Coordinates of C-alpha atoms in Angstrom, one line a residue:
Chain Z
G1 CA -11.8 4.2 -7.7
Q2 CA -11.7 0.9 -8.2
Q3 CA -10.8 -2.2 -6.2
L4 CA -9.5 -5.1 -6.6
N5 CA -11.4 -8.7 -6.5
Q6 CA -8.7 -10.0 -4.7
S7 CA -9.3 -13.9 -3.6
P8 CA -9.3 -15.2 -1.5
Q9 CA -10.6 -13.3 2.4
S10 CA -7.9 -15.8 4.6
M11 CA -6.3 -18.6 4.5
F12 CA -5.6 -21.3 6.5
I13 CA -3.0 -23.7 6.1
Q14 CA -0.8 -26.9 7.2
E15 CA 2.6 -25.7 7.7
G16 CA 4.5 -27.4 4.2
E17 CA 1.4 -26.9 1.9
D18 CA 0.9 -24.1 -1.4
V19 CA -1.1 -21.6 -1.9
S20 CA -2.3 -19.3 -4.3
M21 CA -3.9 -16.5 -4.2
N22 CA -5.1 -13.9 -7.3
C23 CA -7.2 -10.0 -8.3
T24 CA -9.5 -9.6 -10.5
S25 CA -9.7 -6.1 -12.6
S26 CA -12.0 -4.9 -15.1
S27 CA -9.5 -2.6 -15.9
I28 CA -6.6 -3.2 -17.6
F29 CA -3.5 -3.1 -15.5
N30 CA 0.2 -1.7 -16.5
T31 CA 2.4 -3.3 -13.7
W32 CA 1.3 -5.7 -11.1
L33 CA 2.3 -5.5 -8.1
W34 CA 2.4 -8.8 -5.0
Y35 CA 2.9 -7.4 -1.4
K36 CA 3.0 -8.6 2.5
Q37 CA 2.4 -6.8 5.4
D38 CA 3.0 -8.0 8.7
P39 CA 0.6 -6.3 12.1
G40 CA 1.3 -3.2 12.9
E41 CA 3.3 -2.8 9.2
G42 CA 4.0 -1.4 6.1
P43 CA 3.3 -3.2 3.2
V44 CA 7.1 -4.7 1.9
L45 CA 6.5 -5.8 -1.7
L46 CA 7.4 -9.2 -2.5
I47 CA 7.7 -8.9 -6.5
A48 CA 7.1 -7.2 -9.5
L49 CA 5.4 -7.7 -12.5
Y50 CA 5.9 -5.5 -16.3
K51 CA 4.6 -7.2 -18.9
A52 CA 1.8 -9.2 -19.6
G53 CA 3.0 -13.4 -19.6
E54 CA 5.8 -12.5 -17.1
L55 CA 5.6 -14.6 -14.8
T56 CA 8.9 -13.9 -11.9
S57 CA 9.5 -16.0 -8.7
N58 CA 10.9 -14.7 -5.6
G59 CA 12.1 -17.9 -4.1
R60 CA 9.2 -19.3 -3.2
L61 CA 7.1 -16.8 -3.8
T62 CA 5.8 -16.8 -8.0
A63 CA 3.8 -14.2 -9.4
Q64 CA 2.3 -14.2 -12.5
F65 CA 0.9 -11.2 -14.8
G66 CA -2.3 -11.9 -17.0
I67 CA -2.3 -12.3 -20.3
T68 CA -5.4 -10.4 -20.7
R69 CA -3.8 -7.5 -17.8
K70 CA -6.3 -7.5 -15.8
D71 CA -5.7 -10.3 -13.4
S72 CA -2.6 -11.5 -11.9
F73 CA -1.9 -14.5 -8.5
L74 CA 0.6 -15.3 -6.1
N75 CA 1.7 -18.9 -5.3
I76 CA 3.5 -19.5 -2.7
S77 CA 4.8 -23.1 -2.7
A78 CA 5.6 -25.2 0.9
S79 CA 5.1 -23.0 3.4
I80 CA 6.8 -22.2 6.6
P81 CA 5.3 -20.3 10.2
S82 CA 6.8 -16.6 9.1
D83 CA 4.4 -16.4 5.6
V84 CA 2.0 -15.9 8.0
G85 CA 0.3 -12.2 6.9
I86 CA -1.8 -10.7 5.3
Y87 CA -1.0 -10.4 1.1
F88 CA -1.9 -7.2 -0.6
C89 CA -1.7 -7.0 -4.3
A90 CA -1.3 -4.1 -6.2
G91 CA -2.1 -2.8 -10.5
Q92 CA -0.4 0.6 -11.8
V93 CA -2.0 1.5 -14.3
N94 CA 0.6 5.6 -14.1
N95 CA 2.9 6.2 -11.5
N96 CA -0.4 9.0 -9.8
D97 CA -2.9 5.5 -10.6
M98 CA -2.4 2.7 -8.1
R99 CA -5.7 0.2 -6.5
F100 CA -5.4 -2.2 -4.2
G101 CA -7.1 -5.7 -3.2
A102 CA -8.9 -5.8 0.3
G103 CA -5.6 -8.8 1.2
T104 CA -5.4 -12.5 2.2
R105 CA -4.6 -13.4 5.7
L106 CA -2.8 -16.1 5.5
T107 CA -2.2 -18.0 8.6
V108 CA 0.1 -21.3 8.5
K109 CA -0.4 -24.4 11.3
P110 CA 2.3 -25.6 12.3
Chain U
D1 CA 19.6 2.6 6.0
G2 CA 17.8 4.1 3.1
G3 CA 14.1 3.7 4.0
I4 CA 11.1 5.6 4.5
T5 CA 10.8 6.6 7.7
Q6 CA 7.2 7.6 9.7
S7 CA 6.0 8.9 13.2
P8 CA 4.3 8.8 15.2
K9 CA 4.0 5.2 15.3
Y10 CA 0.9 5.4 17.6
L11 CA -1.3 8.9 17.8
F12 CA -4.7 9.6 19.8
R13 CA -6.7 13.3 18.1
K14 CA -9.1 15.0 20.4
E15 CA -12.0 16.0 19.8
G16 CA -11.7 19.4 17.2
Q17 CA -8.0 18.9 17.3
N18 CA -5.5 18.9 14.4
V19 CA -2.8 16.3 13.7
T20 CA 0.6 15.9 11.6
L21 CA 1.1 12.6 10.9
S22 CA 5.5 13.1 10.0
C23 CA 6.7 11.1 7.2
E24 CA 10.4 11.3 6.1
Q25 CA 12.6 9.3 3.2
N26 CA 15.5 9.6 2.5
L27 CA 15.6 7.4 -0.6
N28 CA 15.9 9.9 -3.3
H29 CA 12.3 9.3 -5.1
D30 CA 10.7 12.7 -6.6
A31 CA 7.0 11.1 -5.7
M32 CA 5.5 10.8 -1.9
Y33 CA 2.2 8.8 -0.8
W34 CA -0.6 9.7 1.5
Y35 CA -3.0 6.5 2.2
R36 CA -5.4 4.9 4.6
Q37 CA -5.8 2.0 5.5
D38 CA -9.2 -0.2 7.2
P39 CA -9.7 -3.8 8.5
G40 CA -10.8 -5.8 5.1
Q41 CA -10.8 -2.6 3.3
G42 CA -7.3 -2.0 0.4
L43 CA -5.5 0.7 0.9
R44 CA -7.4 4.5 -0.5
L45 CA -5.1 7.3 -2.0
I46 CA -5.0 10.8 0.6
Y47 CA -2.9 13.1 -1.4
Y48 CA 0.6 12.5 -3.6
S49 CA 3.1 14.9 -5.0
Q50 CA 5.0 13.9 -8.1
I51 CA 7.5 16.6 -6.9
V52 CA 8.2 19.5 -4.4
N53 CA 6.5 22.4 -3.6
D54 CA 2.8 20.5 -5.6
F55 CA 0.8 17.6 -4.7
Q56 CA -2.7 16.5 -5.5
K57 CA -6.1 15.2 -4.2
G58 CA -5.8 11.7 -4.2
D59 CA -9.7 9.2 -4.0
I60 CA -10.3 10.4 0.2
A61 CA -9.0 14.2 0.6
E62 CA -11.5 15.7 2.1
G63 CA -10.1 16.5 5.8
Y64 CA -6.8 15.8 5.0
S65 CA -3.5 18.2 4.3
V66 CA -0.2 18.2 3.2
S67 CA 2.9 19.7 1.8
R68 CA 5.4 18.6 0.1
E69 CA 8.8 21.9 1.0
K70 CA 11.1 19.6 1.0
K71 CA 11.9 16.6 -1.6
E72 CA 11.9 14.1 1.7
S73 CA 9.6 15.1 3.6
F74 CA 5.3 15.1 3.2
P75 CA 3.3 16.0 6.6
L76 CA -0.2 15.5 6.6
T77 CA -2.4 17.0 8.3
V78 CA -5.6 15.4 9.0
T79 CA -8.3 17.9 10.3
S80 CA -11.0 17.9 12.4
A81 CA -13.7 18.5 9.2
Q82 CA -12.3 14.6 8.4
K83 CA -15.2 12.5 11.0
N84 CA -13.9 9.7 10.8
P85 CA -10.0 10.4 11.6
T86 CA -9.6 6.1 13.3
A87 CA -7.5 4.1 10.6
F88 CA -4.2 3.0 9.7
Y89 CA -2.3 5.7 8.0
L90 CA 0.7 4.6 5.5
C91 CA 3.1 7.1 3.6
A92 CA 4.9 6.0 0.4
S93 CA 7.7 6.6 -2.1
S94 CA 8.6 5.9 -5.7
M95 CA 11.0 7.0 -8.1
G96 CA 8.0 8.9 -9.8
Q97 CA 9.1 7.3 -13.1
D98 CA 5.9 5.1 -14.3
N99 CA 5.9 1.7 -13.4
Q100 CA 8.7 2.7 -10.6
P101 CA 6.6 0.2 -7.4
Q102 CA 6.0 2.1 -3.7
H103 CA 7.7 0.9 -1.1
F104 CA 6.4 1.9 1.8
G105 CA 6.9 3.2 5.7
D106 CA 5.5 1.4 8.5
G107 CA 2.8 3.6 9.1
T108 CA 1.1 5.4 12.5
R109 CA -2.4 4.5 14.2
L110 CA -4.0 7.5 14.4
S111 CA -7.2 7.2 17.2
I112 CA -10.1 9.5 18.5
L113 CA -9.9 9.9 22.6

């Protein structure tokens, strides 16, 4: 099945900087999800988006469900060292059909 | 604590051997899933189960088998037919209704001896 196009693949930023990453697809999704994965651990859900155009925040994280339903972005403001990890987007058509991006590896330099 | 427990954390397989990965959840979720994660790739669905005693193949089911005899448990067997089994395996569960997000266990890393 088709996976999502997630960019950038990796980012190296200074502590305190803002970060932006996005996912695009040629398919329409009903739900967009953003997960964070630490090395050797499972992905942890950060934000879930359920409506086109929806903008949702979770602390320093903000994500938007694209108006075309084919894309989503995640912003992290004022990054800190513990933001290090791999961020995955996921688009969900229904309960049994969820597609994942390849991940954005974030490195934060103190 | 409610959650999804995968075991073992690390597993080694010999040539021609079948191995079974455990996944248990106490979230009372109806649906459970198995994914395979390879470096630089998105998660790929192996099998999923919506209810007890029922399961469906995902995108990469060849060389794998599952069972769902209890709501809480969804073990994955990596058979000798899977020629490239080295990967990180993730189990997930959800309430089973549309648009409900999946929650993941901490994974099992399988390697070949």
